[in-house]
mmCIF file of C-alpha atoms and ligand atoms in Angstrom:
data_model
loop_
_atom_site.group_PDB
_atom_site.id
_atom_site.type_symbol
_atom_site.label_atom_id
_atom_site.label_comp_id
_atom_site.label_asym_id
_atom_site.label_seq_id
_atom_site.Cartn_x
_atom_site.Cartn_y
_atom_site.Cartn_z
ATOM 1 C CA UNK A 1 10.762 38.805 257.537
ATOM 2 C CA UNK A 2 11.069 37.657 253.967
ATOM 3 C CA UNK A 3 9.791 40.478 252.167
ATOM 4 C CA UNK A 4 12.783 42.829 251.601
ATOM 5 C CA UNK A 5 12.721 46.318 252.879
ATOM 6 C CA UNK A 6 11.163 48.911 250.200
ATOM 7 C CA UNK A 7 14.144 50.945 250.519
ATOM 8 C CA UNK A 8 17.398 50.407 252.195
ATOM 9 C CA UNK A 9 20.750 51.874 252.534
ATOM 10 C CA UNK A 10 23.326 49.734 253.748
ATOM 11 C CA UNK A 11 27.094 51.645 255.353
ATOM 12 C CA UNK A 12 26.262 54.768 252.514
ATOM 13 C CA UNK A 13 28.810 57.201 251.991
ATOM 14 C CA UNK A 14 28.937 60.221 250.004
ATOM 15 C CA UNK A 15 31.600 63.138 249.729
ATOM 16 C CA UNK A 16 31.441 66.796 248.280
ATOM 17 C CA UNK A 17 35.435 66.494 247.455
ATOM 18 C CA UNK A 18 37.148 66.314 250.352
ATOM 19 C CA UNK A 19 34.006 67.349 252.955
ATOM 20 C CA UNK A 20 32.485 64.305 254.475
ATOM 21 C CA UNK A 21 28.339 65.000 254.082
ATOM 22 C CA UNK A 22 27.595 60.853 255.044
ATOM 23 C CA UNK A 23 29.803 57.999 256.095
ATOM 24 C CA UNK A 24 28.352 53.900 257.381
ATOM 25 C CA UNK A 25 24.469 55.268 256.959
ATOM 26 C CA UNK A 26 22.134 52.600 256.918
ATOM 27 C CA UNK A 27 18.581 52.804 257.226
ATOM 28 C CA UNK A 28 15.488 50.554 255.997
ATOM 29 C CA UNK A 29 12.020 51.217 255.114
ATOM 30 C CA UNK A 30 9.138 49.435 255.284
ATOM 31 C CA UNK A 31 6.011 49.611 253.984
ATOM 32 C CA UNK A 32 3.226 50.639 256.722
ATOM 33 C CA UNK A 33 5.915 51.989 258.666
ATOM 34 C CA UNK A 34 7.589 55.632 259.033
ATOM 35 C CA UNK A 35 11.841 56.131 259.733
ATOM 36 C CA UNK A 36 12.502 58.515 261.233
ATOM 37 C CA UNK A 37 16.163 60.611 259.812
ATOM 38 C CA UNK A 38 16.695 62.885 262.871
ATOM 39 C CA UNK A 39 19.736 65.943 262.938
ATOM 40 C CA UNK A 40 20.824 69.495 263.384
ATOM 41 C CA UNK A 41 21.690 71.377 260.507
ATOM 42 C CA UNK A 42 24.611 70.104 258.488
ATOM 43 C CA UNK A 43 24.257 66.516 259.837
ATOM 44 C CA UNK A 44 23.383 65.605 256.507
ATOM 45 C CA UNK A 45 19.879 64.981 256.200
ATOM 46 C CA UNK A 46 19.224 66.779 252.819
ATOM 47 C CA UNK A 47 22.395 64.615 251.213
ATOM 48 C CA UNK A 48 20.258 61.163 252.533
ATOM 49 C CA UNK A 49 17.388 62.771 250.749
ATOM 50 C CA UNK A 50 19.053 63.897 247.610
ATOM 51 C CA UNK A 51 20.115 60.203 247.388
ATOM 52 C CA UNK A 52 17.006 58.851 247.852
ATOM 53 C CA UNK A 53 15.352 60.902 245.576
ATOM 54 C CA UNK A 54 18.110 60.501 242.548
ATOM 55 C CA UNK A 55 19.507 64.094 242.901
ATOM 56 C CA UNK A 56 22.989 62.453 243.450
ATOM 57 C CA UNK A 57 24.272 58.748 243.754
ATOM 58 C CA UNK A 58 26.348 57.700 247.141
ATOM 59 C CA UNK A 59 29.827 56.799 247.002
ATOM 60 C CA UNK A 60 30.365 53.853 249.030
ATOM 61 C CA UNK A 61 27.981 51.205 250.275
ATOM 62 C CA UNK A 62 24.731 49.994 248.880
ATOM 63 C CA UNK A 63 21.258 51.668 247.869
ATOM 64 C CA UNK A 64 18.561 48.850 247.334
ATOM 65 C CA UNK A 65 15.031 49.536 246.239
ATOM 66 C CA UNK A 66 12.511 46.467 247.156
ATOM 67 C CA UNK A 67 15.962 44.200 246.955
ATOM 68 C CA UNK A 68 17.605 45.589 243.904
ATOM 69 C CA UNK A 69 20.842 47.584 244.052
ATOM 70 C CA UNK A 70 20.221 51.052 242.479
ATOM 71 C CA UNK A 71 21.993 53.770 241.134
ATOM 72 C CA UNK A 72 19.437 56.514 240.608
ATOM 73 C CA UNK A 73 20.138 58.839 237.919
ATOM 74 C CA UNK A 74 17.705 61.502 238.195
ATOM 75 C CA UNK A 75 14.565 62.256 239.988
ATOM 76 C CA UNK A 76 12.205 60.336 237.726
ATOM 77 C CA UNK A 77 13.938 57.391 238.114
ATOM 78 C CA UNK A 78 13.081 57.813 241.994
ATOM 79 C CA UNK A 79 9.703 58.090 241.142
ATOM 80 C CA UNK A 80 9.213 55.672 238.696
ATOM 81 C CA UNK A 81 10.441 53.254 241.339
ATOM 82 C CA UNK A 82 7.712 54.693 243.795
ATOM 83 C CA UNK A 83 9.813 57.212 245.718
ATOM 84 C CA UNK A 84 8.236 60.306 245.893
ATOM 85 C CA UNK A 85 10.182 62.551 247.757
ATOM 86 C CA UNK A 86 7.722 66.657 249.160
ATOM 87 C CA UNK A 87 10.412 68.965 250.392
ATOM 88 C CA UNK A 88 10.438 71.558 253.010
ATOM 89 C CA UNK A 89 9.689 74.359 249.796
ATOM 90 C CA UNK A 90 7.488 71.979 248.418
ATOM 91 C CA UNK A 91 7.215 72.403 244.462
ATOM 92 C CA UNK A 92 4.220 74.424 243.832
ATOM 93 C CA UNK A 93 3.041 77.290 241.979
ATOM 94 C CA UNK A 94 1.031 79.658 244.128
ATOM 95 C CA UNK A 95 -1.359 81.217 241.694
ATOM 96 C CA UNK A 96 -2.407 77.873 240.756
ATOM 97 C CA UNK A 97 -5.372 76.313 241.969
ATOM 98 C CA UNK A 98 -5.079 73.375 244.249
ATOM 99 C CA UNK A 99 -6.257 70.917 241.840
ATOM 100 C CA UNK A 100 -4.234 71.948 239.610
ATOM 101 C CA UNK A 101 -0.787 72.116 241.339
ATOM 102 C CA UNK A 102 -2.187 68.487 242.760
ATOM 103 C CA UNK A 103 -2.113 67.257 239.086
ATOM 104 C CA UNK A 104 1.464 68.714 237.958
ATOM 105 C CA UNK A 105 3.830 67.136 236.891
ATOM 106 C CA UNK A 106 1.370 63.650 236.897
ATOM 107 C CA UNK A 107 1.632 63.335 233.454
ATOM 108 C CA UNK A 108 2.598 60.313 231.599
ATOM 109 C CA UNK A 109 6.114 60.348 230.254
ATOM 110 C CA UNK A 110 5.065 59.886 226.489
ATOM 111 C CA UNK A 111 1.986 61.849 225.281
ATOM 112 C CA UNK A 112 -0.122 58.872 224.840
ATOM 113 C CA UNK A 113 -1.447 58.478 228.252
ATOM 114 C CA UNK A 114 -4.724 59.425 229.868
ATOM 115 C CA UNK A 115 -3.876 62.752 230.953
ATOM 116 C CA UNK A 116 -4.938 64.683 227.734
ATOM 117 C CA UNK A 117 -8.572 63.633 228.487
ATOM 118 C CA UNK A 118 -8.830 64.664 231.796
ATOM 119 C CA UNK A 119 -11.176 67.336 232.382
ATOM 120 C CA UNK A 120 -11.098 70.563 235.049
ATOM 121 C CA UNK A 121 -14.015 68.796 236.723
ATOM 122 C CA UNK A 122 -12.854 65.410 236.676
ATOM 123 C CA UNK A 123 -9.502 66.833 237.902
ATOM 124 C CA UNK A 124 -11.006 69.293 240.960
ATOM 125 C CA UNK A 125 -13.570 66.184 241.848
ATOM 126 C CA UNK A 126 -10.444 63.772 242.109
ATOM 127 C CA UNK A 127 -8.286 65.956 244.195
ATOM 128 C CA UNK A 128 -11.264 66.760 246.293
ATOM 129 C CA UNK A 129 -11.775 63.356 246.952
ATOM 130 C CA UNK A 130 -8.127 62.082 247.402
ATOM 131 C CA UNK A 131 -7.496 64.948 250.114
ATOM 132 C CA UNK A 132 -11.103 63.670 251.756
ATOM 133 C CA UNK A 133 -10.188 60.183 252.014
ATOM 134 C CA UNK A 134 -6.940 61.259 253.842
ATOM 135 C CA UNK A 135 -9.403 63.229 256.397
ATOM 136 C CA UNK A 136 -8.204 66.852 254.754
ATOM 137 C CA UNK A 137 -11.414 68.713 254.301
ATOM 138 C CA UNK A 138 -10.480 71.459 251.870
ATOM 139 C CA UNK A 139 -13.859 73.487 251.728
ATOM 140 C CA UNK A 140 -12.320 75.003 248.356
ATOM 141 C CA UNK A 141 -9.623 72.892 245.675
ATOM 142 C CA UNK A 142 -10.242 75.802 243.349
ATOM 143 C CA UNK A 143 -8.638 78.606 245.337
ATOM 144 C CA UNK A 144 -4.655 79.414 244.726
ATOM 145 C CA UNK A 145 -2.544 76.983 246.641
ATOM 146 C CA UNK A 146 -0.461 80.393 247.963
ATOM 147 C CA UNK A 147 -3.411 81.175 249.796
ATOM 148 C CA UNK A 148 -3.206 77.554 252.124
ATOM 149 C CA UNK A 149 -1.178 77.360 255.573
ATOM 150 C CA UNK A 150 2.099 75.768 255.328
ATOM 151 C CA UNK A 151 0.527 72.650 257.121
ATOM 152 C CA UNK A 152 -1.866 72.533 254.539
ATOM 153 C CA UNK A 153 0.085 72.590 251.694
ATOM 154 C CA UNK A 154 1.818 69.885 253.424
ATOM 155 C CA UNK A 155 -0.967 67.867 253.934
ATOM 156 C CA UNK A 156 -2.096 68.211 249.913
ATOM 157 C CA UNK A 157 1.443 67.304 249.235
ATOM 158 C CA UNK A 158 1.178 63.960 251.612
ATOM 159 C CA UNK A 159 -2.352 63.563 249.823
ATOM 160 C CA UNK A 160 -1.187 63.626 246.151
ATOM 161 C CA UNK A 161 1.628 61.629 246.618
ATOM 162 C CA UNK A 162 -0.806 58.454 248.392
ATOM 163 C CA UNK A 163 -2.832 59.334 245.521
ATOM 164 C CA UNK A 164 -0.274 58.912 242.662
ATOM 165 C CA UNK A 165 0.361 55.366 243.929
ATOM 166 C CA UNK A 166 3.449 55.983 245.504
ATOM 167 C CA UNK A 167 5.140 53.489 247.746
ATOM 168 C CA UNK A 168 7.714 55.120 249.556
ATOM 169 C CA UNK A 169 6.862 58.959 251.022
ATOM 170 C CA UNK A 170 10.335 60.970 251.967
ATOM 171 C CA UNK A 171 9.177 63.846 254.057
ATOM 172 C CA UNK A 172 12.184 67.063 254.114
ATOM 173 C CA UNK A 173 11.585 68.895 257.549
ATOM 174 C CA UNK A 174 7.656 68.501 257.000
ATOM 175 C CA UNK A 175 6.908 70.610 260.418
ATOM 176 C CA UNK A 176 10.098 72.420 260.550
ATOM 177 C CA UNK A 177 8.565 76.134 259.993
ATOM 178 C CA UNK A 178 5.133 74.940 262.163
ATOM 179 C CA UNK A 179 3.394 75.724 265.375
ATOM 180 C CA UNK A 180 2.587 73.174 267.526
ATOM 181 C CA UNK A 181 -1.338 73.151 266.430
ATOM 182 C CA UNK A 182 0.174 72.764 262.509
ATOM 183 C CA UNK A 183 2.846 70.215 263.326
ATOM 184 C CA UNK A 184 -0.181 68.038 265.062
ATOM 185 C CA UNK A 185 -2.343 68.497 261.775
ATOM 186 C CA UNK A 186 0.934 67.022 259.575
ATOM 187 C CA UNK A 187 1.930 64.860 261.579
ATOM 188 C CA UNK A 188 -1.373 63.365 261.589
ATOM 189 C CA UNK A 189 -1.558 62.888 257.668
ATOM 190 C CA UNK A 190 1.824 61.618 258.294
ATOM 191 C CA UNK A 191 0.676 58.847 259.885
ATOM 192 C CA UNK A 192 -2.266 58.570 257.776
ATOM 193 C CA UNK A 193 0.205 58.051 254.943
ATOM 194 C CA UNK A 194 1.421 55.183 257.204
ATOM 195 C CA UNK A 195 -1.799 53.395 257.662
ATOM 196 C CA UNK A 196 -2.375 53.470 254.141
ATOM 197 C CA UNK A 197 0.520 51.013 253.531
ATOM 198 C CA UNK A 198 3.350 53.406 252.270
ATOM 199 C CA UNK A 199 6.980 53.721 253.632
ATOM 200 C CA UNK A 200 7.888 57.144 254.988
ATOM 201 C CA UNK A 201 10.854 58.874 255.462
ATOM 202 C CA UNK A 202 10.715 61.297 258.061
ATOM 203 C CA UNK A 203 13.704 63.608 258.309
ATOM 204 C CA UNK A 204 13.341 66.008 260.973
ATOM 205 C CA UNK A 205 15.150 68.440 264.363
ATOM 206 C CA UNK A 206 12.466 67.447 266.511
ATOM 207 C CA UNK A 207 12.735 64.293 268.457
ATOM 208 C CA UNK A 208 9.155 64.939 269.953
ATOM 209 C CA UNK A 209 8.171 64.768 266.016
ATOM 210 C CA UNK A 210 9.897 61.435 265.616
ATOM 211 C CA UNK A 211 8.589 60.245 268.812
ATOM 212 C CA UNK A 212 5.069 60.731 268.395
ATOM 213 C CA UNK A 213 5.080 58.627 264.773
ATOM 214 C CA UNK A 214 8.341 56.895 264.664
ATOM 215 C CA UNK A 215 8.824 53.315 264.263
ATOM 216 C CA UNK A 216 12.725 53.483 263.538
ATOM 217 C CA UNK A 217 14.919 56.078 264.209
ATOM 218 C CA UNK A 218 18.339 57.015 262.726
ATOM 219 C CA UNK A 219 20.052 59.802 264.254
ATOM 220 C CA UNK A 220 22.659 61.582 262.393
ATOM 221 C CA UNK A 221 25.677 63.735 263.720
ATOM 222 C CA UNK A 222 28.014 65.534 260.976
ATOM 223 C CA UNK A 223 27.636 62.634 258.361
ATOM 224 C CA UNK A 224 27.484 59.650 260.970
ATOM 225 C CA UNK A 225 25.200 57.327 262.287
ATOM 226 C CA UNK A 226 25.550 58.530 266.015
ATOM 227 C CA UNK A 227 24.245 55.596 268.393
ATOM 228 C CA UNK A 228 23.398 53.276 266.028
ATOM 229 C CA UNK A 229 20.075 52.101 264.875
ATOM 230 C CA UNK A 230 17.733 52.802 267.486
ATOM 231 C CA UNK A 231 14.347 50.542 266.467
ATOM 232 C CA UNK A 232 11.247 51.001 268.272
ATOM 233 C CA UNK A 233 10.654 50.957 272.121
ATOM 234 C CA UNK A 234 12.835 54.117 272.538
ATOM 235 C CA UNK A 235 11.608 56.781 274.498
ATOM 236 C CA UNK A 236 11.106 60.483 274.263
ATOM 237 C CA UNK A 237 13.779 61.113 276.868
ATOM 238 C CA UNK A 238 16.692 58.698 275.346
ATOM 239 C CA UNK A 239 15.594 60.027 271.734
ATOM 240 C CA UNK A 240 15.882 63.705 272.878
ATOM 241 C CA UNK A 241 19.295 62.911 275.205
ATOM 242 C CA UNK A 242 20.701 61.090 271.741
ATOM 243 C CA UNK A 243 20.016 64.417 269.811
ATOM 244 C CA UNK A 244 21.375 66.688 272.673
ATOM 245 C CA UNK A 245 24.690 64.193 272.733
ATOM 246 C CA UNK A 246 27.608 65.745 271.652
ATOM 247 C CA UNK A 247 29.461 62.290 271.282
ATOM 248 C CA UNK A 248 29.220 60.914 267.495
HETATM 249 P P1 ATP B 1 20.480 71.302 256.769
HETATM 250 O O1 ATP B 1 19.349 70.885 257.629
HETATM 251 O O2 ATP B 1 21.163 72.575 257.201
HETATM 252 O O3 ATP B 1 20.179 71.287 255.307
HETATM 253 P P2 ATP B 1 21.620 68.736 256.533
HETATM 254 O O4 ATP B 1 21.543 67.841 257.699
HETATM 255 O O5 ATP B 1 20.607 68.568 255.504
HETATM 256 O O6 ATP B 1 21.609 70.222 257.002
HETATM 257 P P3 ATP B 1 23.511 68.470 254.375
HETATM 258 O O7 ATP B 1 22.948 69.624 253.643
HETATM 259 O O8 ATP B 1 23.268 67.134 253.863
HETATM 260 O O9 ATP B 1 23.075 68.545 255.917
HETATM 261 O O10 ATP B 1 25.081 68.720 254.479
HETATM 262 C C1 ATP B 1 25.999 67.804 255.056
HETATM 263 C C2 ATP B 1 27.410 68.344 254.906
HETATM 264 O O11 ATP B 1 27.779 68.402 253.542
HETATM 265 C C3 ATP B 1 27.600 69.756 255.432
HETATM 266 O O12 ATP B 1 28.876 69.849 255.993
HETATM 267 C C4 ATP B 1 27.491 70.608 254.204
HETATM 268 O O13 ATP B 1 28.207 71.808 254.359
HETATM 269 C C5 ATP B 1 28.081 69.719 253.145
HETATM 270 N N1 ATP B 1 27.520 69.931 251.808
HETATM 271 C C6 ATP B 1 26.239 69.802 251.450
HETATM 272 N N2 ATP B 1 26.069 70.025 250.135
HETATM 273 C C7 ATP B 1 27.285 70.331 249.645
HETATM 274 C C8 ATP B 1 27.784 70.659 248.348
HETATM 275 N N3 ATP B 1 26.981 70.710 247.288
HETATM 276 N N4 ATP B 1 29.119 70.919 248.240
HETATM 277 C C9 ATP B 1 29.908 70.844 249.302
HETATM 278 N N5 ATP B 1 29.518 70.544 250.547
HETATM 279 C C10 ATP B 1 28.222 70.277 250.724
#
């Protein structure tokens, strides 16, 4: 218990003006384990995420990263801490190759780093390998990333982000536009994620989702924590009767 959480919010608030998008959120993450951020729409899952990730700064309460208070500016700042956040449209560029789009935006801040000398091959073998030793057997990195399922470009996301060296992994709605078959093929690499020591966020609709991978659950209804902080040992019946709830 002495090692501080990689990431916690503690009674987080944030406002648009007068329109309440989170009040009292709290929520830790720890590494080798996966929260789960469960909500309908407008219960203000993409606001957590947007703090998390530096896109905006809460209002009220505290934002720690591995036991420092934090203020995030931007979105580099996130990552430079070890937050790296895939969202639902995930940040690709379809006509690029996979090993390519796995490399962007990997670059070292000043032009002095490594980067310059890597080579297509040396690029295409490490992606191949990273996705392998998550258990994602691409047959071919060098084909457009358009041309992959929506789980798949999920799971390269998951991949690159492990790869990169990042500690905490916040997932936006990773299985939201999925069958069943696809949401069972993320959720896996979720997990994988997981077992590979990082902290994941997992925001999602789907209590079954949070269920099946979960080790801490926050459920949110228009802004607010709605029956506290459920921790593990909940089942898939209270977790889906919490999200039907009505009460907040
Ligand atoms: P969804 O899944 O539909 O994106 P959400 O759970 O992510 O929903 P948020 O997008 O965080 O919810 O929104 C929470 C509340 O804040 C909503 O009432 C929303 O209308 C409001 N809101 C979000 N962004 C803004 C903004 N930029 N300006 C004003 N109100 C906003």
């Amino acid at each position: 218990t002495a090692r501080p959480a990689l990431v916690e919010l503690d009674d987080v608030s944030k406002y648009y003006g007068t329109i309440r998008a989170l009040e009292g959120v709290s929520l830790e993450v720890h590494a080798g384990e996966i929260t789960c951020v469960l909500g309908d729409n407008g219960a203000g899952k993409s606001t957590l995420i947007k703090i998390i990730a530096g896109l905006h700064q809460h209002d009220a309460g505290t934002f720690r990263i591995d036991g420092d208070e934090v203020r995030l500016g931007n979105p580099r700042e996130a990552l430079d801490r070890g937050i790296a956040t895939v969202y639902q449209d995930l940040a690709v560029v379809p006509l690029m190759p996979v090993w390519r789009n796995f490399f962007l935006g990997s670059e070292p801040r000043k032009g002095t780093g490594p980067f310059k000398r890597l080579d297509t091959a040396y690029m295409r073998e490490t992606t191949r390998s990273a996705l392998l030793r998550m258990g994602i057997d691409l047959r071919d990195v060098d084909q457009p990333i358009g041309t992959l399922s929506g789980g798949e470009r999920q799971c390269v996301a998951i991949a690159r982000a492990v790869h990169f060296g990042a500690k905490v992994l916040v997932l936006d709605e990773p299985t939201a536009a999925l069958g069943v078959k696809q949401s069972g093929v993320v959720l896996k690499y979720v997990a994988a994620a997981r077992d590979a020591g990082l902290g994941v966020v997992l925001i999602t609709h789907n209590p079954h989702h949070a269920y099946l991978v979960g080790d801490r659950f926050v459920l949110l209804k228009r802004g607010a924590m709605s029956g506290g902080y459920l921790k593990n040992g909940i089942t898939l019946d209270e977790l889906t009767r919490q999200m039907a709830g009505g009460s907040e």
